[in-house]
Amino acid sequence: MSVISFFSYKGGSGRTTATLNTLYYLIQEQKPTRKSPLIIVDADTESYGMSMLIKDSGAKYDAEQSLQGLGVRAKSDTFNYNGDPTDWGSYKKLNEYFIPIGNYFTRDVENEAVLLLRSDVTPAEQDALWETVFAMNGQGPENKNLTAAFDVMDRCDCTVVFDTPSGTQDMATFSLDRSDTIVCCMRPSVQFEKGTRLCFEKLMAKWAAVKNEKKIIFCPSAVPFREMQIDTHVYPAYYKDNLFAGFREEMDTKAHDTRGVIRLAWGMQEGAVPGIPEVDRFKWQECCLAKLATDAPDEVMAKEKYRQLANLLIRRN
């Protein structure tokens, strides 16, 4: 199983938008199947952006068809298979928690080849499940259910993509610890770089201590791509060549100290824009750009960056 987390140390990085847009190219390249699907987990249980961005033709789902439902309500027989134990589709009851959304991205794959484990339950349902859903570090049934579900995904060779909460919330920790690749989204600002550096210094030390191998892709997001002069410096080139260069040097030093447990990838800084460019459309209409026919310069450039990020993820897997 490949497990990928899209993460940011704080909110407002454009993490969910980056996840959604990269998924299109990941699906195009990997061509998942019903037997070995690509599974998207909206792990941000308090700010469930992915579940809101992906809507399945107005269909109605109850609270059980969600991350919360799987964590709390799954029965022991949910994880029994009917047929081939390596075929995800044979786990009929487990599949009831997941929503097929392949056709949202493309008609080139079966609808059931891409699945969403949503998290947008209503406030009343949140309240009813609060104590058991959010005690992810405990030994309650929700922890056992989620771990058992991931054991099934591992057996079936699924690809799992987490849209995580920010920071060190419990579901972020759950997602990051189980991921082999982490895409860290970060805006090109001092607060994001300093906060991200401090956050990952702690995380890398923790993973190195238990030899939990990771590949981390640091990805500046919403980077202005039109040249502008600020205090005699021309951005974004000055950011790329000076400010981000210092961040990269510090992170490389910390990764080197892990003796190969942590590997860093800097490919998203290639080209004129160090990361994913700011897209004017997203200020008013968040969407999957690859599904649109557009020649707006910022959107064309962003599409290429999302494709590049998907290729970096595929090369890891």
Coordinates of C-alpha atoms in Angstrom, one line a residue, residues 40-309:
I40 CA -9.1 9.6 -0.4
V41 CA -9.5 10.1 3.3
D42 CA -10.9 13.4 4.5
A43 CA -9.1 13.3 7.8
D44 CA -9.9 16.9 8.7
T45 CA -12.9 16.1 10.9
E46 CA -13.5 19.7 12.0
S47 CA -12.8 21.6 8.8
Y48 CA -13.7 19.0 6.1
G49 CA -12.8 20.9 2.9
M50 CA -12.4 17.8 0.7
S51 CA -15.8 16.5 1.5
M52 CA -17.3 19.9 0.6
L53 CA -15.4 20.2 -2.7
I54 CA -16.3 16.8 -3.9
K55 CA -20.1 16.3 -4.1
D56 CA -21.6 13.3 -5.7
S57 CA -24.6 14.5 -7.8
G58 CA -26.6 15.5 -4.8
A59 CA -26.8 12.0 -3.4
K60 CA -27.7 11.7 0.3
Y61 CA -25.4 9.8 2.8
D62 CA -25.9 9.2 6.4
A63 CA -23.4 9.7 9.2
E64 CA -22.3 6.1 9.1
Q65 CA -20.8 6.6 5.6
S66 CA -17.9 8.7 6.9
L67 CA -14.6 8.6 8.8
Q68 CA -16.6 9.1 12.0
G69 CA -18.9 6.2 11.2
L70 CA -16.1 3.9 10.4
G71 CA -14.2 4.8 13.5
V72 CA -17.1 4.4 15.9
R73 CA -19.8 2.1 14.4
A74 CA -17.9 -0.5 12.4
K75 CA -18.8 -4.1 13.4
S76 CA -16.3 -6.9 13.8
D77 CA -17.6 -8.7 10.7
T78 CA -17.1 -5.5 8.6
F79 CA -13.6 -6.7 7.8
N80 CA -14.4 -10.2 6.7
Y81 CA -13.9 -10.7 2.9
N82 CA -16.2 -12.5 0.5
G83 CA -13.9 -14.1 -2.0
D84 CA -10.4 -13.0 -2.8
P85 CA -8.7 -11.4 0.3
T86 CA -6.6 -9.2 -1.9
D87 CA -9.6 -7.8 -3.7
W88 CA -10.9 -4.6 -2.0
G89 CA -14.3 -5.1 -3.6
S90 CA -14.8 -8.4 -1.7
Y91 CA -15.0 -6.5 1.6
K92 CA -18.6 -5.7 1.1
K93 CA -19.5 -4.3 4.5
L94 CA -16.3 -2.2 4.7
N95 CA -17.1 -0.7 1.3
E96 CA -20.3 0.7 2.7
Y97 CA -18.4 3.4 4.5
F98 CA -16.8 4.7 1.3
I99 CA -18.4 6.7 -1.5
P100 CA -17.4 6.0 -5.2
I101 CA -16.3 9.2 -6.9
G102 CA -14.1 8.1 -9.8
N103 CA -16.4 9.8 -12.4
Y104 CA -15.9 13.1 -10.6
F105 CA -12.3 13.1 -11.9
T106 CA -12.6 11.2 -15.1
R107 CA -14.6 8.7 -17.1
D108 CA -11.4 6.8 -17.9
V109 CA -11.7 4.8 -14.7
E110 CA -14.6 2.9 -13.0
N111 CA -16.5 5.0 -10.5
E112 CA -15.7 2.5 -7.8
A113 CA -11.9 2.7 -8.6
V114 CA -11.7 6.0 -6.6
L115 CA -13.3 6.2 -3.2
L116 CA -13.9 8.9 -0.7
L117 CA -14.1 8.4 3.1
R118 CA -15.9 11.6 3.9
S119 CA -16.0 13.6 7.1
D120 CA -18.8 16.2 6.6
V121 CA -21.3 14.9 9.2
T122 CA -23.8 17.4 10.6
P123 CA -23.1 19.3 13.8
A124 CA -25.7 17.2 15.6
E125 CA -23.9 14.0 14.4
Q126 CA -20.6 15.5 15.4
D127 CA -21.9 16.1 19.0
A128 CA -23.2 12.5 19.2
L129 CA -19.9 11.0 18.2
W130 CA -17.5 13.6 19.7
E131 CA -16.0 11.7 22.6
T132 CA -15.3 8.5 20.7
V133 CA -14.3 10.1 17.4
F134 CA -11.7 12.5 18.6
A135 CA -10.0 10.3 21.2
M136 CA -7.7 8.9 18.4
N137 CA -4.8 8.3 20.7
G138 CA -6.7 6.2 23.1
Q139 CA -7.5 2.5 23.0
G140 CA -11.1 2.8 22.1
P141 CA -13.0 1.0 19.3
E142 CA -12.4 3.8 16.9
N143 CA -8.7 3.3 16.9
K144 CA -9.0 -0.4 16.4
N145 CA -11.5 0.0 13.6
L146 CA -9.3 2.4 11.7
T147 CA -6.2 0.4 12.1
A148 CA -8.1 -2.8 11.0
A149 CA -9.4 -0.9 7.9
F150 CA -5.9 0.1 7.0
D151 CA -4.7 -3.4 7.4
V152 CA -7.3 -4.4 4.7
M153 CA -6.1 -1.6 2.4
D154 CA -2.6 -2.8 2.9
R155 CA -3.6 -6.4 2.0
C156 CA -5.4 -5.1 -1.2
D157 CA -2.5 -2.9 -2.3
C158 CA -4.6 0.3 -2.3
T159 CA -3.3 3.8 -2.6
V160 CA -4.4 6.0 0.3
V161 CA -4.3 9.8 0.1
F162 CA -5.0 11.7 3.4
D163 CA -6.2 15.3 3.4
T164 CA -5.0 15.9 6.9
P165 CA -5.9 18.5 9.6
S166 CA -3.2 21.1 10.3
G167 CA -0.7 20.9 13.0
T168 CA -0.5 18.0 15.5
Q169 CA -4.2 17.3 15.9
D170 CA -4.9 13.6 16.6
M171 CA -6.1 12.8 13.1
A172 CA -3.0 14.6 11.6
T173 CA -0.8 12.4 13.8
F174 CA -2.7 9.3 12.8
S175 CA -2.3 10.2 9.1
L176 CA 1.4 11.2 9.2
D177 CA 2.6 8.3 11.2
R178 CA 1.0 5.9 8.7
S179 CA 2.3 7.7 5.6
D180 CA 5.4 6.9 3.6
T181 CA 5.2 10.2 1.6
I182 CA 4.2 13.6 3.0
V183 CA 3.5 16.6 0.9
C184 CA 3.9 19.7 3.1
C185 CA 2.1 22.7 1.8
M186 CA 3.3 26.1 3.0
R187 CA 2.7 29.6 1.9
P188 CA 5.8 31.7 1.0
S189 CA 5.9 33.6 4.3
V190 CA 8.1 33.9 7.3
Q191 CA 5.5 32.6 9.7
F192 CA 4.9 29.5 7.6
E193 CA 8.6 28.8 7.1
K194 CA 9.6 29.2 10.7
G195 CA 6.5 27.3 12.0
T196 CA 7.0 24.5 9.4
R197 CA 10.7 24.2 10.4
L198 CA 10.0 23.8 14.1
C199 CA 7.1 21.4 13.4
F200 CA 9.2 19.1 11.2
E201 CA 12.2 19.2 13.5
K202 CA 10.1 17.5 16.1
L203 CA 8.4 15.1 13.7
M204 CA 11.6 14.0 12.1
A205 CA 13.3 13.4 15.4
K206 CA 10.3 11.3 16.5
W207 CA 10.3 9.2 13.2
A208 CA 14.0 8.8 13.3
A209 CA 13.9 7.4 16.8
V210 CA 11.6 4.5 15.7
K211 CA 13.0 4.3 12.1
N212 CA 9.7 5.2 10.6
E213 CA 10.9 6.0 7.0
K214 CA 9.4 9.0 5.3
K215 CA 9.8 11.0 2.1
I216 CA 8.8 14.6 2.5
I217 CA 8.1 17.0 -0.3
F218 CA 8.1 20.6 0.7
C219 CA 5.8 22.5 -1.5
P220 CA 5.2 26.3 -1.3
S221 CA 1.7 27.0 -2.4
A222 CA -0.2 30.0 -3.7
V223 CA 3.1 31.6 -4.8
P224 CA 2.6 34.9 -6.7
F225 CA 4.2 34.4 -10.1
R226 CA 4.2 38.0 -11.4
E227 CA 7.4 39.8 -10.7
M228 CA 7.3 42.5 -8.0
Q229 CA 9.9 44.6 -6.3
I230 CA 9.9 44.8 -2.5
D231 CA 12.7 46.7 -0.7
T232 CA 15.0 46.5 -3.7
H233 CA 14.5 42.7 -4.1
V234 CA 12.6 41.2 -7.1
Y235 CA 10.1 38.5 -6.0
P236 CA 9.5 35.5 -6.5
A237 CA 13.1 35.0 -7.6
Y238 CA 14.5 36.5 -4.3
Y239 CA 12.3 34.2 -2.2
K240 CA 13.4 31.2 -4.1
D241 CA 17.2 32.0 -4.2
N242 CA 17.5 33.4 -0.7
L243 CA 14.7 33.0 1.8
F244 CA 13.6 29.5 0.8
A245 CA 17.2 28.5 0.2
G246 CA 17.9 29.0 3.9
F247 CA 14.9 26.9 4.9
R248 CA 16.1 24.2 2.6
E249 CA 19.6 24.2 4.0
E250 CA 18.3 23.9 7.6
M251 CA 15.9 21.0 6.7
D252 CA 18.6 19.2 4.7
T253 CA 20.8 19.3 7.8
K254 CA 18.0 17.9 10.1
A255 CA 17.2 15.1 7.6
H256 CA 20.9 14.2 7.3
D257 CA 21.0 13.7 11.1
T258 CA 18.3 11.0 10.7
R259 CA 20.8 8.8 8.9
G260 CA 18.6 8.0 5.9
V261 CA 15.3 7.6 7.8
I262 CA 14.0 10.9 6.4
R263 CA 14.5 11.8 2.8
L264 CA 13.5 15.2 1.4
A265 CA 12.5 16.1 -2.1
W266 CA 12.8 19.6 -3.5
G267 CA 11.5 19.1 -7.0
M268 CA 8.6 21.5 -6.6
Q269 CA 11.0 24.4 -6.5
E270 CA 12.1 23.8 -10.1
G271 CA 11.2 26.4 -12.7
A272 CA 10.5 30.1 -12.4
V273 CA 7.9 29.7 -9.7
P274 CA 9.1 28.0 -6.5
G275 CA 6.1 25.9 -5.9
I276 CA 2.4 26.1 -7.0
P277 CA 1.5 29.5 -8.4
E278 CA -1.4 31.6 -7.1
V279 CA -4.5 31.0 -9.1
D280 CA -6.9 33.9 -9.4
R281 CA -9.9 31.6 -10.0
F282 CA -9.4 29.9 -6.5
K283 CA -10.2 33.2 -4.8
W284 CA -13.8 32.8 -6.0
Q285 CA -14.1 29.2 -7.3
E286 CA -12.1 26.3 -6.0
C287 CA -12.3 23.4 -8.4
C288 CA -10.3 20.8 -10.2
L289 CA -8.5 22.8 -12.8
A290 CA -7.6 19.8 -15.0
K291 CA -11.3 19.4 -15.8
L292 CA -11.5 22.9 -17.3
A293 CA -10.5 24.1 -20.7
T294 CA -8.6 27.2 -20.0
D295 CA -5.6 29.2 -21.3
A296 CA -5.3 31.7 -18.4
P297 CA -1.5 31.8 -17.7
D298 CA -1.8 31.2 -14.0
E299 CA -4.0 28.2 -14.5
V300 CA -1.9 26.7 -17.2
M301 CA 1.2 27.1 -15.0
A302 CA -0.7 25.6 -12.0
K303 CA -1.8 22.5 -14.0
E304 CA 1.8 21.8 -14.9
K305 CA 2.9 22.1 -11.3
Y306 CA 0.1 19.7 -10.1
R307 CA 1.2 17.3 -12.8
Q308 CA 4.8 17.6 -11.6
L309 CA 3.8 16.9 -8.0

